[in-house]
PDB file of C-alpha atoms and ligand atoms in Angstrom:
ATOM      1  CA  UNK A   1       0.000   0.000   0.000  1.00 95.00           C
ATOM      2  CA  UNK A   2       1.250   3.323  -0.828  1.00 98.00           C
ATOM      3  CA  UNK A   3       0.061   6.601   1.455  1.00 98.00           C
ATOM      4  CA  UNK A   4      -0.950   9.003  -1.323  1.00 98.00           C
ATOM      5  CA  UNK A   5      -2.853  12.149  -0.152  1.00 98.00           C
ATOM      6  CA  UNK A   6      -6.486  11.323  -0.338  1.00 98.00           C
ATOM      7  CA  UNK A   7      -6.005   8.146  -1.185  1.00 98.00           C
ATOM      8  CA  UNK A   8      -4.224   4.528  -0.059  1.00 98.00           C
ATOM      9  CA  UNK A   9      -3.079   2.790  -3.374  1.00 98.00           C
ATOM     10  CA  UNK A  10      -2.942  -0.792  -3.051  1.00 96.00           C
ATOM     11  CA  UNK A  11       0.032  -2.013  -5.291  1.00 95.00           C
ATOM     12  CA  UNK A  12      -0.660  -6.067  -6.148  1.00 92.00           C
ATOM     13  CA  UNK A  13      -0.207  -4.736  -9.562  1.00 94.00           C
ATOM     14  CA  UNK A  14       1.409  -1.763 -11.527  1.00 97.00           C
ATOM     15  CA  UNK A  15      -0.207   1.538 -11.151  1.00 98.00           C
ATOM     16  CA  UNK A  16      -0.047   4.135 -14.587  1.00 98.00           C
ATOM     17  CA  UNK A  17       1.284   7.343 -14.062  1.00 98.00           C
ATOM     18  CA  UNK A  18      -0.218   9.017 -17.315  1.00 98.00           C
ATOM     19  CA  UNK A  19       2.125  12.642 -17.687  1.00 98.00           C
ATOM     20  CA  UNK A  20       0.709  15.756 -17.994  1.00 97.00           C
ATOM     21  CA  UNK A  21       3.647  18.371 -19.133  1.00 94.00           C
ATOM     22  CA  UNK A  22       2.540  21.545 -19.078  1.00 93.00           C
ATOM     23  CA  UNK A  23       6.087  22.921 -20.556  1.00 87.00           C
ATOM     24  CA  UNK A  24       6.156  24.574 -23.720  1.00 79.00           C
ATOM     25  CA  UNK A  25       9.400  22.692 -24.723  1.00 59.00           C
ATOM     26  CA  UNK A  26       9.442  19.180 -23.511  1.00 53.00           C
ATOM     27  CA  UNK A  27      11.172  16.659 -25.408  1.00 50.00           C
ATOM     28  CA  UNK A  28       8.119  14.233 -26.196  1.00 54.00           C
ATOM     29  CA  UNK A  29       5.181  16.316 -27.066  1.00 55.00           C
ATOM     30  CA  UNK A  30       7.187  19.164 -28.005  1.00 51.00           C
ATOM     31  CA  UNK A  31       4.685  22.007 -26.775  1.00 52.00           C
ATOM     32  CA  UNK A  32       1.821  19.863 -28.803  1.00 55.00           C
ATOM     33  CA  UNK A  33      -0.854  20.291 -25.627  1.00 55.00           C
ATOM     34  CA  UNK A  34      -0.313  24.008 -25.875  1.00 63.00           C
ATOM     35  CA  UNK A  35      -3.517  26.112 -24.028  1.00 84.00           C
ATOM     36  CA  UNK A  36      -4.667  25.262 -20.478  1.00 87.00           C
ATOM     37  CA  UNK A  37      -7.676  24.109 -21.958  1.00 90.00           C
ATOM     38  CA  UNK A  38      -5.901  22.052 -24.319  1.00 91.00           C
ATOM     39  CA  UNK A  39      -3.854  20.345 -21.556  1.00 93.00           C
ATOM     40  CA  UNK A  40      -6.353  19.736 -19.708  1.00 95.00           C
ATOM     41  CA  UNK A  41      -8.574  17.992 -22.146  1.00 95.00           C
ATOM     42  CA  UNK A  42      -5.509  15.997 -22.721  1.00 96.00           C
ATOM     43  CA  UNK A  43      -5.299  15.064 -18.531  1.00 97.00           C
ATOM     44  CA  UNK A  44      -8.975  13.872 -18.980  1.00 97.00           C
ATOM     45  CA  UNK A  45      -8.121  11.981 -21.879  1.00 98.00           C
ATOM     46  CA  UNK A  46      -5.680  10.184 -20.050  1.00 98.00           C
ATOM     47  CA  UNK A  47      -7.737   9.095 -17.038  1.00 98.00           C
ATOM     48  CA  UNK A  48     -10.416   7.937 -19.846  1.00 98.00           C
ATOM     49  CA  UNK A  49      -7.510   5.505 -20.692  1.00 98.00           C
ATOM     50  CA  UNK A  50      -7.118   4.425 -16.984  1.00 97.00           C
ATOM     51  CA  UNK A  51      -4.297   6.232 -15.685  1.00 98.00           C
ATOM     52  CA  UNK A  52      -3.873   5.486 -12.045  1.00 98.00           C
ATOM     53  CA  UNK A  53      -2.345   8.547 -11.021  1.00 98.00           C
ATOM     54  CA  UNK A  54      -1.354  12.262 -12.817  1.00 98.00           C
ATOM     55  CA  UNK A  55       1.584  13.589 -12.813  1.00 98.00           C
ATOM     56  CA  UNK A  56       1.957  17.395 -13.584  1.00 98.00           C
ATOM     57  CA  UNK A  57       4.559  18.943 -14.560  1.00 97.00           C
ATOM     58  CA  UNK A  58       5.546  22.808 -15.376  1.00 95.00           C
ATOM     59  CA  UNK A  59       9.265  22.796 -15.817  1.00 95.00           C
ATOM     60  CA  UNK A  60      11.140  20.378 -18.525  1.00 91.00           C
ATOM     61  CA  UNK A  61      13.607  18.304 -16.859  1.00 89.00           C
ATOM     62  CA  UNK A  62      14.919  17.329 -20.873  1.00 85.00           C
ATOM     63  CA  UNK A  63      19.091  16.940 -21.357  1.00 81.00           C
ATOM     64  CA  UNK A  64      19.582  21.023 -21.648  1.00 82.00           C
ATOM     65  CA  UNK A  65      16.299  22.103 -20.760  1.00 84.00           C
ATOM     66  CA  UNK A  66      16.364  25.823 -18.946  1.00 85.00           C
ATOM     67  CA  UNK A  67      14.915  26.022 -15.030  1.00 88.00           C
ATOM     68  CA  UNK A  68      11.122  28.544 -15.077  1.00 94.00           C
ATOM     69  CA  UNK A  69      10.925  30.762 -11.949  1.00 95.00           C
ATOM     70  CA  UNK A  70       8.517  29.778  -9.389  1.00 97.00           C
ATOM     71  CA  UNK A  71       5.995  32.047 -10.783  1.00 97.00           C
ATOM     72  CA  UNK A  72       5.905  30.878 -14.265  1.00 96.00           C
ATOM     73  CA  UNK A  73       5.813  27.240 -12.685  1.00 97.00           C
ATOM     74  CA  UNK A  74       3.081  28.105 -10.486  1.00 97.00           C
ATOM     75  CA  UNK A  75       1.308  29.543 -12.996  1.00 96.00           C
ATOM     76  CA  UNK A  76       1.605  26.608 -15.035  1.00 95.00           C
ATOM     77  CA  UNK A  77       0.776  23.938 -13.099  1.00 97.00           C
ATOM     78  CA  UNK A  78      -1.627  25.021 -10.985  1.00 97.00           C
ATOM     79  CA  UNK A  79      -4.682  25.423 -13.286  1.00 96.00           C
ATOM     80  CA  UNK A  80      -4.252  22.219 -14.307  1.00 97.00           C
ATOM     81  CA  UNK A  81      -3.771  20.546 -10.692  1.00 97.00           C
ATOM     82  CA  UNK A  82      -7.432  22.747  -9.636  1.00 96.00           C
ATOM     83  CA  UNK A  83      -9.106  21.650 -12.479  1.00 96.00           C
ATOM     84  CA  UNK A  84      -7.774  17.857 -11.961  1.00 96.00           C
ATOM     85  CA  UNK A  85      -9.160  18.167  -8.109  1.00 93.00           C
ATOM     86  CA  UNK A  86     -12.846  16.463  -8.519  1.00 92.00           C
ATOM     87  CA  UNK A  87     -11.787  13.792 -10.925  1.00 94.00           C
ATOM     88  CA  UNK A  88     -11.149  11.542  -7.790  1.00 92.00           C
ATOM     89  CA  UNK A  89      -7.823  10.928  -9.266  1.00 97.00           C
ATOM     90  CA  UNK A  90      -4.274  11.015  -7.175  1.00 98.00           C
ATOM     91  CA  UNK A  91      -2.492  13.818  -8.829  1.00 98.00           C
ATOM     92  CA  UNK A  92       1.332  14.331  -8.322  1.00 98.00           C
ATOM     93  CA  UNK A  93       2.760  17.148  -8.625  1.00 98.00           C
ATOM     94  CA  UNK A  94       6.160  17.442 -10.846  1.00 98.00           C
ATOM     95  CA  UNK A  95       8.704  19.562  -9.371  1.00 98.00           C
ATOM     96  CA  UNK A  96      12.074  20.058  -7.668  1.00 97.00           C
ATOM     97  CA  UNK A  97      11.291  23.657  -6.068  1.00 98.00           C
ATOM     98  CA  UNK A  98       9.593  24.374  -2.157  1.00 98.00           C
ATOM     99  CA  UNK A  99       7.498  27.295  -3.007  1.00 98.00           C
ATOM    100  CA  UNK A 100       5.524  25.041  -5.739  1.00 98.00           C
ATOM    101  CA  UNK A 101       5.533  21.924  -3.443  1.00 98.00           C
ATOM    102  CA  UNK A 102       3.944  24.045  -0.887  1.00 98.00           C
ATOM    103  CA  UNK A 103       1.462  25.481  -3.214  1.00 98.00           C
ATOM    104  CA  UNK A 104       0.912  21.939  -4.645  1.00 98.00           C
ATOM    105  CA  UNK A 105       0.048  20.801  -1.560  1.00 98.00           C
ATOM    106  CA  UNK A 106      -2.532  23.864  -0.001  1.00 98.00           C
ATOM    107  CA  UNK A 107      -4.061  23.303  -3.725  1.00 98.00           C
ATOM    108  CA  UNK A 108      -4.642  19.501  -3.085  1.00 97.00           C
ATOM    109  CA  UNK A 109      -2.169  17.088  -4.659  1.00 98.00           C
ATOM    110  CA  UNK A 110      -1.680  13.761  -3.717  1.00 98.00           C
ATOM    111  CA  UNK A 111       2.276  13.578  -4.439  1.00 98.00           C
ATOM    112  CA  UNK A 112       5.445  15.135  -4.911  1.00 98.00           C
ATOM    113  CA  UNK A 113       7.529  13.941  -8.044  1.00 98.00           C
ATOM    114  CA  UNK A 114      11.227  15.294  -6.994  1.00 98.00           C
ATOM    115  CA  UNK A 115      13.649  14.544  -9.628  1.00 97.00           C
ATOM    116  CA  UNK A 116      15.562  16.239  -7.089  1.00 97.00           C
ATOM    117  CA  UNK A 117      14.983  13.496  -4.449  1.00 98.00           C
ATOM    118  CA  UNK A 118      14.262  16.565  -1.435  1.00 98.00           C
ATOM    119  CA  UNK A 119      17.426  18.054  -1.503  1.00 98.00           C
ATOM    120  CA  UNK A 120      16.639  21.604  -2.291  1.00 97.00           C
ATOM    121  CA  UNK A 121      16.123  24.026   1.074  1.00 97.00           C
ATOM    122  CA  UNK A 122      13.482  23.278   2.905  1.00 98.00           C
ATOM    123  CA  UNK A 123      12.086  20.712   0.797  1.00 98.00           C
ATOM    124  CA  UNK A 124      12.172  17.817   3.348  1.00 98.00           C
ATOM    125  CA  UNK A 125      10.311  20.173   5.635  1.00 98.00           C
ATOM    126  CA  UNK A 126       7.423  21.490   2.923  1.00 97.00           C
ATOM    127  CA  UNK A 127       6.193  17.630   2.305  1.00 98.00           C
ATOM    128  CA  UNK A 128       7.346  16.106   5.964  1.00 97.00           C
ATOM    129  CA  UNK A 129       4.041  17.882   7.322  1.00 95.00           C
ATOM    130  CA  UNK A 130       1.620  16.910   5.064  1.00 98.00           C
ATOM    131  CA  UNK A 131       0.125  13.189   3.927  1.00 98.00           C
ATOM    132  CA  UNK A 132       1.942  13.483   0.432  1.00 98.00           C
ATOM    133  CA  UNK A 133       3.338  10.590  -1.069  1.00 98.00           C
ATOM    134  CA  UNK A 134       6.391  11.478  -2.348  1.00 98.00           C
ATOM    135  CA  UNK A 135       8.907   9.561  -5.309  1.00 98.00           C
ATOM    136  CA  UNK A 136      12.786  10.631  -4.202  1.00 98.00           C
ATOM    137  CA  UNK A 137      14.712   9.982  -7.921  1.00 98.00           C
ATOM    138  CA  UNK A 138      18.463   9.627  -8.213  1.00 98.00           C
ATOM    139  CA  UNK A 139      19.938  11.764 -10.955  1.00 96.00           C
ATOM    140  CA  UNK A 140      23.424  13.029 -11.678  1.00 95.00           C
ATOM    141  CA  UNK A 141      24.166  16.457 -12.701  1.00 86.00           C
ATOM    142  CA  UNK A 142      21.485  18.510 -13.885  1.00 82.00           C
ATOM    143  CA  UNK A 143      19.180  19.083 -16.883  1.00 76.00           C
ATOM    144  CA  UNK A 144      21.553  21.656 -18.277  1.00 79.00           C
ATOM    145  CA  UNK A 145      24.673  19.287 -17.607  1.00 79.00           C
ATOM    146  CA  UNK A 146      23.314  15.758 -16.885  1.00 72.00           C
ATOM    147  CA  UNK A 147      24.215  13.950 -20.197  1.00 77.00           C
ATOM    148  CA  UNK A 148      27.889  15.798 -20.693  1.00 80.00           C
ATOM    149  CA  UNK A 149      30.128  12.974 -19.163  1.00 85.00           C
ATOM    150  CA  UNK A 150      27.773  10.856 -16.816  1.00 92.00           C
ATOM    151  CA  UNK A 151      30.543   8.471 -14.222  1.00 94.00           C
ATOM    152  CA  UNK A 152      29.637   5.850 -12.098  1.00 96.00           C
ATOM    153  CA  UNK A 153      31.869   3.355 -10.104  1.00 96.00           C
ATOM    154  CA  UNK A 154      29.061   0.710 -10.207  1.00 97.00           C
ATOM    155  CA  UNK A 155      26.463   2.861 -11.630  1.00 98.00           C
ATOM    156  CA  UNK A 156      23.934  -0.035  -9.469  1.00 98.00           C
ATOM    157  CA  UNK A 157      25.159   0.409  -6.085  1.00 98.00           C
ATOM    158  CA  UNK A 158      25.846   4.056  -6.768  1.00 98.00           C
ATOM    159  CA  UNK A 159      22.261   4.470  -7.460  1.00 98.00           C
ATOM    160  CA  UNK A 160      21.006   2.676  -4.322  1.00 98.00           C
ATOM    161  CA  UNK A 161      23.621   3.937  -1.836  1.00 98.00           C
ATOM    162  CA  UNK A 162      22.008   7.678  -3.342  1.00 98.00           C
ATOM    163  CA  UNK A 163      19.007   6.261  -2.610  1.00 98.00           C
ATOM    164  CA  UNK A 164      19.178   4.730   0.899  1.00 98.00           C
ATOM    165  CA  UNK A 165      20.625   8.071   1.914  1.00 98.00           C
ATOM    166  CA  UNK A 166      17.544  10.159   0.792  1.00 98.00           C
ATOM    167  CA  UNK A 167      15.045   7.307   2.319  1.00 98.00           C
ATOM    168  CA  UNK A 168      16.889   7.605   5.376  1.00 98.00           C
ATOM    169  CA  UNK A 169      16.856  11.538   5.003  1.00 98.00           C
ATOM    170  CA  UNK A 170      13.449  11.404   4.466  1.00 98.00           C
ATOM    171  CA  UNK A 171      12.299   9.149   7.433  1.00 98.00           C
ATOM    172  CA  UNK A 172      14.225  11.696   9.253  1.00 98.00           C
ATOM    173  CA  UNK A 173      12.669  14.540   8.615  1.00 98.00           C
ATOM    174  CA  UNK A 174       9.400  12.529   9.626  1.00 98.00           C
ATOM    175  CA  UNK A 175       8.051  11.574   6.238  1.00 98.00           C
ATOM    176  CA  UNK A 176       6.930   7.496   7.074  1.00 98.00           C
ATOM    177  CA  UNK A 177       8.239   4.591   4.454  1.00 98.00           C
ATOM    178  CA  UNK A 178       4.160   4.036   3.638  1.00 98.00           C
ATOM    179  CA  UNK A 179       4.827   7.623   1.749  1.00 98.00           C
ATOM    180  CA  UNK A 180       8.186   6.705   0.099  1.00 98.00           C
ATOM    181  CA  UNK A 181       8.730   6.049  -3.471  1.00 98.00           C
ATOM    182  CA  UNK A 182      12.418   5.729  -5.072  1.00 98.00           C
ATOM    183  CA  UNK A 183      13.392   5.566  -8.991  1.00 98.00           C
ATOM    184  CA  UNK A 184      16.412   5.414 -10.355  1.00 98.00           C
ATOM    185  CA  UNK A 185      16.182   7.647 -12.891  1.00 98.00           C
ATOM    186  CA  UNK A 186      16.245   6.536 -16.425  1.00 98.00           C
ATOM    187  CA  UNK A 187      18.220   9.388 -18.418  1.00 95.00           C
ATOM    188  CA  UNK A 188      19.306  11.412 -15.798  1.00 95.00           C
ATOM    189  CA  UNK A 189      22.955  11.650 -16.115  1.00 95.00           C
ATOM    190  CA  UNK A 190      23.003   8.328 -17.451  1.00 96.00           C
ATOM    191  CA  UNK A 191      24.524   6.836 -20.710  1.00 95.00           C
ATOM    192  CA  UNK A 192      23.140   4.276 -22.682  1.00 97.00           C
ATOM    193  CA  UNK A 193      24.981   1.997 -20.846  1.00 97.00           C
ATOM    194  CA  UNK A 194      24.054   2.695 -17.496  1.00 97.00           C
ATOM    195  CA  UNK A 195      20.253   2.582 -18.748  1.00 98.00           C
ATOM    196  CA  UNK A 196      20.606  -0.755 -19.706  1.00 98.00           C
ATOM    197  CA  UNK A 197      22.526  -2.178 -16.987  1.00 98.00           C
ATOM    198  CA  UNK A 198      19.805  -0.182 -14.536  1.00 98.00           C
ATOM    199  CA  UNK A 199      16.626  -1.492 -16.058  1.00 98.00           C
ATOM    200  CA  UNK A 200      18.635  -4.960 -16.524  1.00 98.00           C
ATOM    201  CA  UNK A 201      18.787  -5.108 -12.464  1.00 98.00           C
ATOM    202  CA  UNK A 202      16.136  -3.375 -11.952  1.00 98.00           C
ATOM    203  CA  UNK A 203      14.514  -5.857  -9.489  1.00 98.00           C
ATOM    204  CA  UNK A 204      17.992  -5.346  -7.242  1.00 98.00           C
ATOM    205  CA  UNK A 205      16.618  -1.900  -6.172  1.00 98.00           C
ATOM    206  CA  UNK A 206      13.600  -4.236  -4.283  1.00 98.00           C
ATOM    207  CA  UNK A 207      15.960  -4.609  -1.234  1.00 98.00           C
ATOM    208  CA  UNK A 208      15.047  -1.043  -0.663  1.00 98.00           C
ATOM    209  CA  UNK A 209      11.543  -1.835   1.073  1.00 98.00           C
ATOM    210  CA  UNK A 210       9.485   0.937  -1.070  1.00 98.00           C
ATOM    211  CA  UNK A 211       7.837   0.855  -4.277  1.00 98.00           C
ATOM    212  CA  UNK A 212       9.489   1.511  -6.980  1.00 98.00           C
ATOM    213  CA  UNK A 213       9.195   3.507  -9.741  1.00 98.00           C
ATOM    214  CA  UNK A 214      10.106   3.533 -13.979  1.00 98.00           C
ATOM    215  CA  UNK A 215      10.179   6.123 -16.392  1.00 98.00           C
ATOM    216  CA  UNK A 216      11.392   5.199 -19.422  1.00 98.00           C
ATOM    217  CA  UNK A 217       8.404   6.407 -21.704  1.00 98.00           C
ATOM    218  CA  UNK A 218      10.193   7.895 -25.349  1.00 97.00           C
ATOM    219  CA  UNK A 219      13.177   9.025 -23.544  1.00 97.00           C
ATOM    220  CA  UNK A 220      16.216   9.006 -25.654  1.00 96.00           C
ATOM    221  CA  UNK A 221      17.721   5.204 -24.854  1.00 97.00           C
ATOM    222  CA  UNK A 222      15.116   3.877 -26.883  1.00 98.00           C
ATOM    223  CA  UNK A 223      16.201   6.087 -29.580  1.00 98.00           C
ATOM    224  CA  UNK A 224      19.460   4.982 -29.450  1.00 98.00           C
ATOM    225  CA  UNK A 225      18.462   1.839 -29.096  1.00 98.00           C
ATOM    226  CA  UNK A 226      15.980   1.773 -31.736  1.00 98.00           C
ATOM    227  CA  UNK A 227      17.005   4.529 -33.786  1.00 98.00           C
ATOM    228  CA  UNK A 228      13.911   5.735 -34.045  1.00 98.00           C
ATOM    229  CA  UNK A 229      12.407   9.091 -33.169  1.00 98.00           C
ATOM    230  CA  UNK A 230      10.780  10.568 -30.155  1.00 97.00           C
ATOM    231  CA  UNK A 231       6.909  10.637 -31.889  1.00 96.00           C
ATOM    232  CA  UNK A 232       7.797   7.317 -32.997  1.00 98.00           C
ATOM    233  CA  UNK A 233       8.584   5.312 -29.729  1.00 98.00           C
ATOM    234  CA  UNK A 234       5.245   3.771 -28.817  1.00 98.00           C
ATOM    235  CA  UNK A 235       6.393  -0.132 -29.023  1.00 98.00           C
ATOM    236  CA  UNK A 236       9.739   0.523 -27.608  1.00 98.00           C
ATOM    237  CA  UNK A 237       8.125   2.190 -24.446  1.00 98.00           C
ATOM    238  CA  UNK A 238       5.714  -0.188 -24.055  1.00 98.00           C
ATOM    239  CA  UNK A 239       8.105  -2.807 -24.155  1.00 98.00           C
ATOM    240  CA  UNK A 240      10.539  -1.019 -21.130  1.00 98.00           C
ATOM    241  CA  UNK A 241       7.437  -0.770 -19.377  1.00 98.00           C
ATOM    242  CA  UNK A 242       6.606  -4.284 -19.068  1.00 98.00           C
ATOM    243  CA  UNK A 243      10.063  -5.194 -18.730  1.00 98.00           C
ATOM    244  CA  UNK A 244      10.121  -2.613 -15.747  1.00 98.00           C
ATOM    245  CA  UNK A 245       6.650  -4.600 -14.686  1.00 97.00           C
ATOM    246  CA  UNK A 246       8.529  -7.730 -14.729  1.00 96.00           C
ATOM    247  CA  UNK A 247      11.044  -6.684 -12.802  1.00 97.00           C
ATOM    248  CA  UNK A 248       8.991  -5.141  -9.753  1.00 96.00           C
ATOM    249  CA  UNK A 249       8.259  -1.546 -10.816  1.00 98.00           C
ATOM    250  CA  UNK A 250       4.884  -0.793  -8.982  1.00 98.00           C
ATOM    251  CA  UNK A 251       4.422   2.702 -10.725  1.00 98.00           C
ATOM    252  CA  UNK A 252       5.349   3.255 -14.347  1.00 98.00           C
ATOM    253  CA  UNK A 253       5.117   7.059 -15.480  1.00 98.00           C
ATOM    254  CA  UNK A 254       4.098   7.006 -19.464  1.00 98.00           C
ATOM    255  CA  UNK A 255       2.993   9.358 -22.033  1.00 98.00           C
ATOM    256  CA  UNK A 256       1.177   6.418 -23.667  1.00 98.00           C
ATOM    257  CA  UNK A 257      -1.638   5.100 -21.021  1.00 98.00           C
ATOM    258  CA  UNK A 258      -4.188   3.217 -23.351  1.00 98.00           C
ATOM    259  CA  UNK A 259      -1.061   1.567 -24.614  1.00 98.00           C
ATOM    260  CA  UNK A 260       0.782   0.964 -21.650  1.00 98.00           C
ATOM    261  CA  UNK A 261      -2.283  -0.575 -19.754  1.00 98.00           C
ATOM    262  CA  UNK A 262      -3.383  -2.708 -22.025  1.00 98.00           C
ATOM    263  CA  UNK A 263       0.381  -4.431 -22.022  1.00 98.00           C
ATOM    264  CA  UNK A 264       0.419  -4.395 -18.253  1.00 97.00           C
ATOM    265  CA  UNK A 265      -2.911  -6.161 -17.998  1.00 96.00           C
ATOM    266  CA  UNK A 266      -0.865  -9.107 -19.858  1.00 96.00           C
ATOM    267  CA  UNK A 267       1.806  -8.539 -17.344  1.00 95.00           C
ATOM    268  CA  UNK A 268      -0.180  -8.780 -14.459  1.00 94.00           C
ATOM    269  CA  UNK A 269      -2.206 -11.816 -15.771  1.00 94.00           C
ATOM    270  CA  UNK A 270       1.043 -14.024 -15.616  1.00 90.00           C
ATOM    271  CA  UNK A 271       2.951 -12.471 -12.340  1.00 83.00           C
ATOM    272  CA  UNK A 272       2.820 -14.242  -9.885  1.00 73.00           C
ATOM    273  CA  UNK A 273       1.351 -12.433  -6.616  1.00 62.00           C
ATOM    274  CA  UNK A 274       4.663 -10.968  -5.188  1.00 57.00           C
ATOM    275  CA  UNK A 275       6.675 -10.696  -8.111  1.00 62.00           C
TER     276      UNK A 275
HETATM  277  C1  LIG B 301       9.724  14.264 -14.383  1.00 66.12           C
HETATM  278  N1  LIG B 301      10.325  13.045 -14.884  1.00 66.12           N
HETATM  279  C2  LIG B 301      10.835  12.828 -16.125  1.00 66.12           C
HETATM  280  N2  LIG B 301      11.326  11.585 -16.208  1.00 66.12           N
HETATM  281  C3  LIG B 301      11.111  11.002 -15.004  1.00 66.12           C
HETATM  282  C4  LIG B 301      11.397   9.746 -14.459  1.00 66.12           C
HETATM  283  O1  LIG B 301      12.049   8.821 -15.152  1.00 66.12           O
HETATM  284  N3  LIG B 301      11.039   9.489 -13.192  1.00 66.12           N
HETATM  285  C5  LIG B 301      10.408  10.441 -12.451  1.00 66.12           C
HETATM  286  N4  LIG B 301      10.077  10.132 -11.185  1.00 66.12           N
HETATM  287  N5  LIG B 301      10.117  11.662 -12.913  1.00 66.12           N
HETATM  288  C6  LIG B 301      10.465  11.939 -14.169  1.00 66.12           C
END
């Protein structure tokens, strides 16, 4: 069970995290969702498809995206998030800055998406308070310098020492494992490589207690795998997902939620219960 806001997900089987970016230059849908209105038709569209859970986002986390000021953010995101409220729907809010996890929050969200994994100031104290759920994701570098020269030692136990620290960090600060949610962070300061090996062990980061979570939807390893481009990555993601399934993800964040669930439902027909 995962502590979520409103809500107590039960996690027997993978939940869909359908994303809503509401950036005008993120890599996938390239600005395509571009009025409020437009975005959130698109959110609605989503949940038609059975996403389990919305994730917002108003700032591009892309290799070389630019950081938005609060305000833009705010403004951003939080028409969306108000207009998402009665669809009785955990939302999660996208973001690595206080000011919008505390305005998240007071405007209803169910969960904090930190690609930043609480490290910013005062970010372990804006979420500890409240009921949140909150996903802590291990990256290296940021957007603007993430994919220049990414390093590990043993780019597995790197990844999980980073992320026992910020579980214990978290439980710390007061926020209860029922809340936590770790991901290792597909593309974030990661080469090809290090994608593969991640998602190859993927079920190693199980030893961590929490449920886990996979992004892998059209990023660019399954361009270099495939060679194909970003609009054109529908099988490829689909396929990380259930691989991700297999391997004990319990939240996969897509673009593609029609897609996605209908591949999961195959997934979860042949796992066996505590797989
Ligand atoms: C915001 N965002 C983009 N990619 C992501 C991923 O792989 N995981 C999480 N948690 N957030 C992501």
């Amino acid at each position: 069970m995962l502590h979520c806001g409103r809500f107590t997900l039960p996690l027997n089987r993978p939940l869909i995290m359908g994303i809503v970016n509401v950036t005008p230059d993120s890599f996938s849908d390239g600005g395509r969702h571009a009025s409020t209105a437009a975005r959130i038709v698109h959110a609605f569209r989503l949940l038609e498809e059975g996403a389990d859970i919305l994730d917002v986002g108003g700032e591009s986390s892309r290799p070389g995206a630019q950081p938005v000021d609060i305000d833009e953010e705010l403004r951003r995101v939080l028409p969306i998030i108000k207009a998402l409220q009665g669809s009785n729907v955990p939302l999660s809010v996208d973001t690595c800055k206080t000011e919008v996890m505390r305005a998240a929050i007071d405007a209803g969200v169910d969960m904090i998406n930190d690609i930043n994994a609480l490290q910013g100031d005062g970010a372990l104290e804006a979420v500890a308070g409240s009921n949140v759920a909150i996903c802590l994701m291990h990256r290296q570098g940021t957007p603007q310098t993430m994919q220049l020269a990414p390093r590990y030692a043993d780019v597995v136990a790197d990844v999980m020492a980073f992320l026992e620290a910020r579980l214990a960090a978290a439980q710390a600060a007061g926020i209860g494992r029922e809340r936590l949610v770790v991901d290792p962070g597909f593309g974030f300061g990661k080469s090809l490589e290090h994608n593969v090996i991640l998602l190859r062990e993927f079920n190693r980061f199980r030893v961590l207690g929490v449920p886990l979570l996979a992004g892998l939807s059209r990023k660019s390893m399954l361009g270099q795998i495939t060679g194909l481009d970003v609009d054109a990555r529908l099988i490829p993601s689909v396929a990380a997902a259930v691989i991700a399934a297999m391997k004990g993800a319990r939240i996969i964040r897509v673009h593609d939620v029609k897609a996605s669930k209908e591949a999961l439902q195959v997934v979860n027909a042949i796992r066996e219960n505590n797989d």
